[in-house]
Coordinates of C-alpha atoms in Angstrom, one line a residue:
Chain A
X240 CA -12.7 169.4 -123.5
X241 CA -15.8 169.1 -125.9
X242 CA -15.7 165.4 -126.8
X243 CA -17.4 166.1 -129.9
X244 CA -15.2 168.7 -131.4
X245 CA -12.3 166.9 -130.3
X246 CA -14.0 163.9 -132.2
X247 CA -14.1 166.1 -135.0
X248 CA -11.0 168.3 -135.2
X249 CA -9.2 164.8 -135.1
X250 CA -10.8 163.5 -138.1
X251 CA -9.6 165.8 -140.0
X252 CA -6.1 164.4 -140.2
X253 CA -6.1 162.5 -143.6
X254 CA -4.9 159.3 -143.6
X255 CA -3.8 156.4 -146.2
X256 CA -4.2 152.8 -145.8
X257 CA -1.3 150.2 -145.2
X258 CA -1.1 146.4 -144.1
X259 CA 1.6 146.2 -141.7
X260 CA 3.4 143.0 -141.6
X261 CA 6.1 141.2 -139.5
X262 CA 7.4 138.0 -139.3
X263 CA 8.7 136.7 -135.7
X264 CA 11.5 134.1 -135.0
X265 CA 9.0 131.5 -134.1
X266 CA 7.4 132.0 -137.7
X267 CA 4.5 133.8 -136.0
X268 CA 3.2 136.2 -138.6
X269 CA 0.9 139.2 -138.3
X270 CA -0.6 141.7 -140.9
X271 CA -3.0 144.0 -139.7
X272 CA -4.6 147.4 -141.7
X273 CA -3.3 150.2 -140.4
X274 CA -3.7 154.0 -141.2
X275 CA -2.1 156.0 -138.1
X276 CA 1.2 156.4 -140.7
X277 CA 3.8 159.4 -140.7
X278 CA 7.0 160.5 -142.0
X279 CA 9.1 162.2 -139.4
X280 CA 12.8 161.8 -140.5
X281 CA 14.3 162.4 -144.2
X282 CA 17.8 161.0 -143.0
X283 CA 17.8 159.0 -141.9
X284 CA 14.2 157.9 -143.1
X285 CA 12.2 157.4 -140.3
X286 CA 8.3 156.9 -140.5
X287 CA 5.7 156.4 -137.1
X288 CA 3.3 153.6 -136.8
X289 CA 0.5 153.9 -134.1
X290 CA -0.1 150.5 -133.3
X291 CA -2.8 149.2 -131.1
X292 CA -1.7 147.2 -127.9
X293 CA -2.4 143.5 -127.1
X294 CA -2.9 142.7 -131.0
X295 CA -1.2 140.8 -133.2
X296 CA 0.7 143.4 -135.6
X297 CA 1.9 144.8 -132.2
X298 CA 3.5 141.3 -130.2
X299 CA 4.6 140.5 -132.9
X300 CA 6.5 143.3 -134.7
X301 CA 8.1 144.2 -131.4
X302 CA 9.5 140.6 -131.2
X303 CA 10.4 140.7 -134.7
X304 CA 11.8 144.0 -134.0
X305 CA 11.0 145.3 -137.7
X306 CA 7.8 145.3 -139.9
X307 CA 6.9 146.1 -143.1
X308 CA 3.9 149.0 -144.9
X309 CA 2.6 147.6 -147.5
X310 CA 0.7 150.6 -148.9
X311 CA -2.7 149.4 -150.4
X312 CA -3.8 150.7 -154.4
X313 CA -7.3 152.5 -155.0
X314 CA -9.0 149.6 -156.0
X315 CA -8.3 147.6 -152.7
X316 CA -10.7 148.1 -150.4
X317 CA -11.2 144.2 -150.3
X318 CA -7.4 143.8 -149.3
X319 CA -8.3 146.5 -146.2
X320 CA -11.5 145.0 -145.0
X321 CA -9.6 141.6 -145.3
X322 CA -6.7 142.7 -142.9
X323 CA -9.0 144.2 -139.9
X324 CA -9.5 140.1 -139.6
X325 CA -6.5 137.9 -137.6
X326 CA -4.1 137.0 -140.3
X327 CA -4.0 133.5 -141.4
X328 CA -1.2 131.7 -143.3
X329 CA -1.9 129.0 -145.8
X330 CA 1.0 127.8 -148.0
X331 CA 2.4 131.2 -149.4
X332 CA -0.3 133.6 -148.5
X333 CA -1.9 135.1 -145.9
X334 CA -5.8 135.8 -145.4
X335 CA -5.5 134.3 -149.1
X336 CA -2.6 137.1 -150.5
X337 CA 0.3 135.9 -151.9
X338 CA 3.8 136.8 -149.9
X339 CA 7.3 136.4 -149.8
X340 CA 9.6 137.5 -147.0
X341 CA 11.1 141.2 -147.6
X342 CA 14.9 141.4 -146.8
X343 CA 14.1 142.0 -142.9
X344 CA 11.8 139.0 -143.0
X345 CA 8.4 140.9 -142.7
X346 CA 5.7 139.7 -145.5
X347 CA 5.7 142.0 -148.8
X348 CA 2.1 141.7 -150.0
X349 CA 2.8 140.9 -154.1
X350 CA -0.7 142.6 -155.1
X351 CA 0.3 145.7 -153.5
X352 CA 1.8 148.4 -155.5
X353 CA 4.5 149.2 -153.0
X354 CA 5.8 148.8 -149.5
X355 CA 8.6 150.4 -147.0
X356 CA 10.6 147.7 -144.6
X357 CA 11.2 149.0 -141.4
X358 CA 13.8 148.3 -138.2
X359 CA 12.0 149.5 -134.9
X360 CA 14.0 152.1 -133.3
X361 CA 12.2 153.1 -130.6
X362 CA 8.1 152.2 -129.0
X363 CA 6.9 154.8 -127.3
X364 CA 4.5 153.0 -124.8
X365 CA 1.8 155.9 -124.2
X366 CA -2.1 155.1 -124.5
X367 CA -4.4 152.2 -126.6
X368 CA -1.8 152.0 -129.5
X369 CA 1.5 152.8 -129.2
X370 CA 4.1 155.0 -131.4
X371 CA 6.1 152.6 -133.4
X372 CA 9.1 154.6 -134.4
X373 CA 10.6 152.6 -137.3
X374 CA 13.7 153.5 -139.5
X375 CA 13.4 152.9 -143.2
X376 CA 15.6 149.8 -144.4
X377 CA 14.2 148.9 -147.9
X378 CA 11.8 150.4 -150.6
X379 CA 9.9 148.4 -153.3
X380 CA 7.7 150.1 -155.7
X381 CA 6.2 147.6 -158.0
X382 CA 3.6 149.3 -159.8
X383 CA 4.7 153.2 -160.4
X384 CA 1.8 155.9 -159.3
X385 CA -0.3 157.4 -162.2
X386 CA 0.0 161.1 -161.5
X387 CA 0.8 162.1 -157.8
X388 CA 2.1 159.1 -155.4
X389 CA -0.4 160.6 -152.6
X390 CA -3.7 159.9 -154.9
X391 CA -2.3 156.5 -156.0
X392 CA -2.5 154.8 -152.3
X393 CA -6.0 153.9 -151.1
X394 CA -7.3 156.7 -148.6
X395 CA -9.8 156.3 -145.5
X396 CA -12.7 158.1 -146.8
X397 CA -12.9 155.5 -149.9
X398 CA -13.5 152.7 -147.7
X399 CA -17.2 154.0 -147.0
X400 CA -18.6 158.0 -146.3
X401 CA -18.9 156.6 -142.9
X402 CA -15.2 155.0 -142.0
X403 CA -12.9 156.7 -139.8
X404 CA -10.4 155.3 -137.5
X405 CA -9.8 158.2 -135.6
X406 CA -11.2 160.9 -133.5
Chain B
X76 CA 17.8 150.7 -150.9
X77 CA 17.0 152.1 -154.2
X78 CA 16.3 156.2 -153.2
X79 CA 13.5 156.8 -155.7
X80 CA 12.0 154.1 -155.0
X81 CA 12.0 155.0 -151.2
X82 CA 11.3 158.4 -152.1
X83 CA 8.3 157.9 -154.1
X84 CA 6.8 155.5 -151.4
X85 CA 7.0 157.6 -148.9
X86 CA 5.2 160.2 -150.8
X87 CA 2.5 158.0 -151.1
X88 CA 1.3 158.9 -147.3
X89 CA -1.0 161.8 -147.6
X90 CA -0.9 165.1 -145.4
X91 CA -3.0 167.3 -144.0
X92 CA -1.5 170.5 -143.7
X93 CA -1.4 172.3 -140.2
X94 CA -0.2 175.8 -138.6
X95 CA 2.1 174.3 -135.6
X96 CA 2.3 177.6 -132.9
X97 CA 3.5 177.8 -129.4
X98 CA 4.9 180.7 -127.0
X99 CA 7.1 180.2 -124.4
X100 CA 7.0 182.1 -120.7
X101 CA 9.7 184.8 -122.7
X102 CA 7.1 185.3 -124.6
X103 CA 8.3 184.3 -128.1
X104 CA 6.5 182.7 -130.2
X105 CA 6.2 180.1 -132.9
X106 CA 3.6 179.3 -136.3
X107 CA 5.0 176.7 -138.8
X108 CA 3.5 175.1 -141.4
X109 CA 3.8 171.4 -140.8
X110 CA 1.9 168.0 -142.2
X111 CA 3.6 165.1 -140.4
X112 CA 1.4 164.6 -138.2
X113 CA -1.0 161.5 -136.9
X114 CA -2.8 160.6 -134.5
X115 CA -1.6 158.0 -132.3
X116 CA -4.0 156.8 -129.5
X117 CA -7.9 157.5 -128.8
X118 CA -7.6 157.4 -124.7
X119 CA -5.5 159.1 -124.1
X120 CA -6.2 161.2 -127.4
X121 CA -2.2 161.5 -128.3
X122 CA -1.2 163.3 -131.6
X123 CA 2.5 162.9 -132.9
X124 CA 4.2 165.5 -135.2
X125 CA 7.4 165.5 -136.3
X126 CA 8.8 168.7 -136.2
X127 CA 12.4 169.7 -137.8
X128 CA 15.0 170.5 -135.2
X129 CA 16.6 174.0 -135.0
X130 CA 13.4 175.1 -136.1
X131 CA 11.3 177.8 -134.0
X132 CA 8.6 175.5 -133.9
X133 CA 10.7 173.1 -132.3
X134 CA 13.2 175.3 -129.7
X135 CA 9.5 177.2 -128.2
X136 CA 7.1 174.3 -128.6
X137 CA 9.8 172.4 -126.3
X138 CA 10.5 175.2 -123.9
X139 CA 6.4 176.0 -123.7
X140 CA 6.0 171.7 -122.9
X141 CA 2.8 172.3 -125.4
X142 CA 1.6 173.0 -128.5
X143 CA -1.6 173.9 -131.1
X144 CA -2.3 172.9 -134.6
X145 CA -4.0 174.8 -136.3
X146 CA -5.9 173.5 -139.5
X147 CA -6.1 175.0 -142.2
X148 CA -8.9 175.0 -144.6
X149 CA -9.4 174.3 -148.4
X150 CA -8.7 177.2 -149.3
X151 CA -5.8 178.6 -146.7
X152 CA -3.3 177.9 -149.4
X153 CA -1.9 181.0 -148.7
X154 CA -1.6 180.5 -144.6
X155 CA 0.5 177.4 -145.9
X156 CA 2.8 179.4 -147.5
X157 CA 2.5 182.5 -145.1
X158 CA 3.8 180.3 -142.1
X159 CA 7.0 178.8 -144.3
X160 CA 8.2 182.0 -143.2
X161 CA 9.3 182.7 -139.7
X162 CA 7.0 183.8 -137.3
X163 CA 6.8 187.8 -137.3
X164 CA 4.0 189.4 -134.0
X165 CA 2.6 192.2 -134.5
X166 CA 0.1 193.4 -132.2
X167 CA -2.6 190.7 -132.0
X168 CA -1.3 188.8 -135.4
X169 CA 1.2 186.6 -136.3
X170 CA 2.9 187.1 -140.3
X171 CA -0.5 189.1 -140.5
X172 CA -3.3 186.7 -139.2
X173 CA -5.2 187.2 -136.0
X174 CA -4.7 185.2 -132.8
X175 CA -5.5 184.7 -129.5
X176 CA -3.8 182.7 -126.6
X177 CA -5.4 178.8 -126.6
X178 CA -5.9 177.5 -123.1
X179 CA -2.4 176.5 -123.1
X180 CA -1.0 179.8 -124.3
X181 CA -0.3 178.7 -127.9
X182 CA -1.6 181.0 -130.6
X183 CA -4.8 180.0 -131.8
X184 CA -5.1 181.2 -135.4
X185 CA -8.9 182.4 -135.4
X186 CA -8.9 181.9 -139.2
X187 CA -8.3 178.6 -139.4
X188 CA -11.4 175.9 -139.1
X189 CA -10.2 173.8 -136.1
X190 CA -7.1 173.5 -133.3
X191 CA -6.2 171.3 -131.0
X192 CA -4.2 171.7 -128.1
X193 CA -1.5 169.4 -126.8
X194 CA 0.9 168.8 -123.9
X195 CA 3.9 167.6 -124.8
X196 CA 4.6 163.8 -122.7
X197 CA 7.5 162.7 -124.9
X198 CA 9.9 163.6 -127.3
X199 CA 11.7 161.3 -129.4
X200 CA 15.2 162.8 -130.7
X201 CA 15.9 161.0 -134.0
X202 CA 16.6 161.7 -137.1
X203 CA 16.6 165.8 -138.8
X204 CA 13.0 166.1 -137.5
X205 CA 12.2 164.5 -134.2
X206 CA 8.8 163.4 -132.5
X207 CA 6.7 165.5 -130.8
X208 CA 4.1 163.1 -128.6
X209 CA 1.4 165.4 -127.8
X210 CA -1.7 164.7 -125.8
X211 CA -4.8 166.5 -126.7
X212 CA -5.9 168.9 -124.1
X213 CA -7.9 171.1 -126.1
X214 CA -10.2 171.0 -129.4
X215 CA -12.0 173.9 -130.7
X216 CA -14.1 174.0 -134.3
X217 CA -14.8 176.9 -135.5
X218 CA -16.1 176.0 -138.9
X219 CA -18.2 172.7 -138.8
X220 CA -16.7 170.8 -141.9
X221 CA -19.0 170.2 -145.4
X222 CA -19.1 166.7 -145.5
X223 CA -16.3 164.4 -144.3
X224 CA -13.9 166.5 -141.9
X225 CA -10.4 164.7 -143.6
X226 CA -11.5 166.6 -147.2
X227 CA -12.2 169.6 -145.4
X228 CA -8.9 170.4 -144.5
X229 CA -6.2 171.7 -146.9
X230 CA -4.2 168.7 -148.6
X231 CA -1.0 168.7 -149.8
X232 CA -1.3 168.4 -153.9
X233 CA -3.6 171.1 -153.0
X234 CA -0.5 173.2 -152.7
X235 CA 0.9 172.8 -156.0
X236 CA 1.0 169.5 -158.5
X237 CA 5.0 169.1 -157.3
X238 CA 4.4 170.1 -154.0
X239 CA 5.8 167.5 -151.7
X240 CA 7.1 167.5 -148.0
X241 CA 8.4 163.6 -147.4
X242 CA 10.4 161.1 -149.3

């Protein structure tokens, strides 16, 4: 296989940009930008989640057993760049974003627009990330889209000419 | 959960838009339009797609154990809608567009940009659509993208200003 064009013809898969969240029993939190994100299920609701081993979103939502997308607005690049750090509580808010605990006990960002809460139904535990196969439990859309949903969340190619996460 | 909320959430993950063939040792054959589709590990390179049951794509993709997608361009709007339709051979075409077999016997649409090939290693069976876990095996670009490769392929408010697949 030609690295290259593999490097390539993978990069052309579009992608949005979430901060997945989860909240363990211990109080352990993780929230992590992620953009490996799909729909694969209208009913029930099911969306996939390719989440990177040995990190924090990934220990921690599996322990949890449930996570939450909080999908990120145009203008938050900041909020992106701040989650590729290790999150950090302090009082109510992590990496310095205020929070409160969605119904299945995963962090909903308040400055983000909207987010999905999801119970993991299945990890399948192939490669550097794994599929996290989550059903869809809650929905919170705090600030409607402007014209089509799809050009309201922040997508990978506004984060810099040069940012992919993929290929 | 509140369904428009959950449905215009999920809508907020942008697609690509992808021809998903295969043929089986019968010989039959399958093209389908599909856009749920990530990548979900860089090594192994795995793809996942979900990919609605009873479908063609799905009963010959799974009897073949592998797969293509096919992208389509920016301007393959009507390939989209060509392969919503069921998968009609004729000679060396398929509903009217030229192919050949990809290294793994799936059609390779030699219109379209870019393909990958992929051998199926799992498949999870939830939901109306389940998930295909594909491992890239194959890349081919045909048409070097203009700028970043995710805006060279055909997006899904490209299809129409209501067109959505998700929610």
């Amino acid at each position: 296989m030609d690295a290259d064009a593999k490097k390539t013809v993978l990069r052309m898969i579009p992608y949005g940009l979430y901060i997945m969240t989860a909240e363990d029993k211990n109080g352990e939190i993780a929230a992590a930008t992620v953009n490996w994100v799909t729909q694969t299920s209208f009913d029930p609701p099911l969306v996939v989640v390719g989440v990177k081993i040995e990190s924090g979103a990934y220990e921690i939502s599996k322990r949890a057993g449930s996570f939450a997308l909080n999908m990120l607005a145009k203008d938050q690049q900041g909020l992106a760049f701040s989650f590729f750090k290790p999150a950090e509580r302090d009082g109510h808010t992590i990496n310095g974003e205020p929070y409160r605990a969605g119904d299945n006990g995963a962090p909903i960002l308040e400055n983000t627009p909207a987010s999905v809460e999801c119970s993991i139904k299945q990890i399948v535990e192939m490669g550097d990330h794994h599929v996290f196969v989550g059903e869809v439990t809650g929905a919170e859309l705090r600030k409607a889209p402007q014209g089509r949903a799809d050009e309201a969340i922040l997508h990978m190619r506004e984060l810099g000419e040069n940012v992919f996460y993929g290929g």
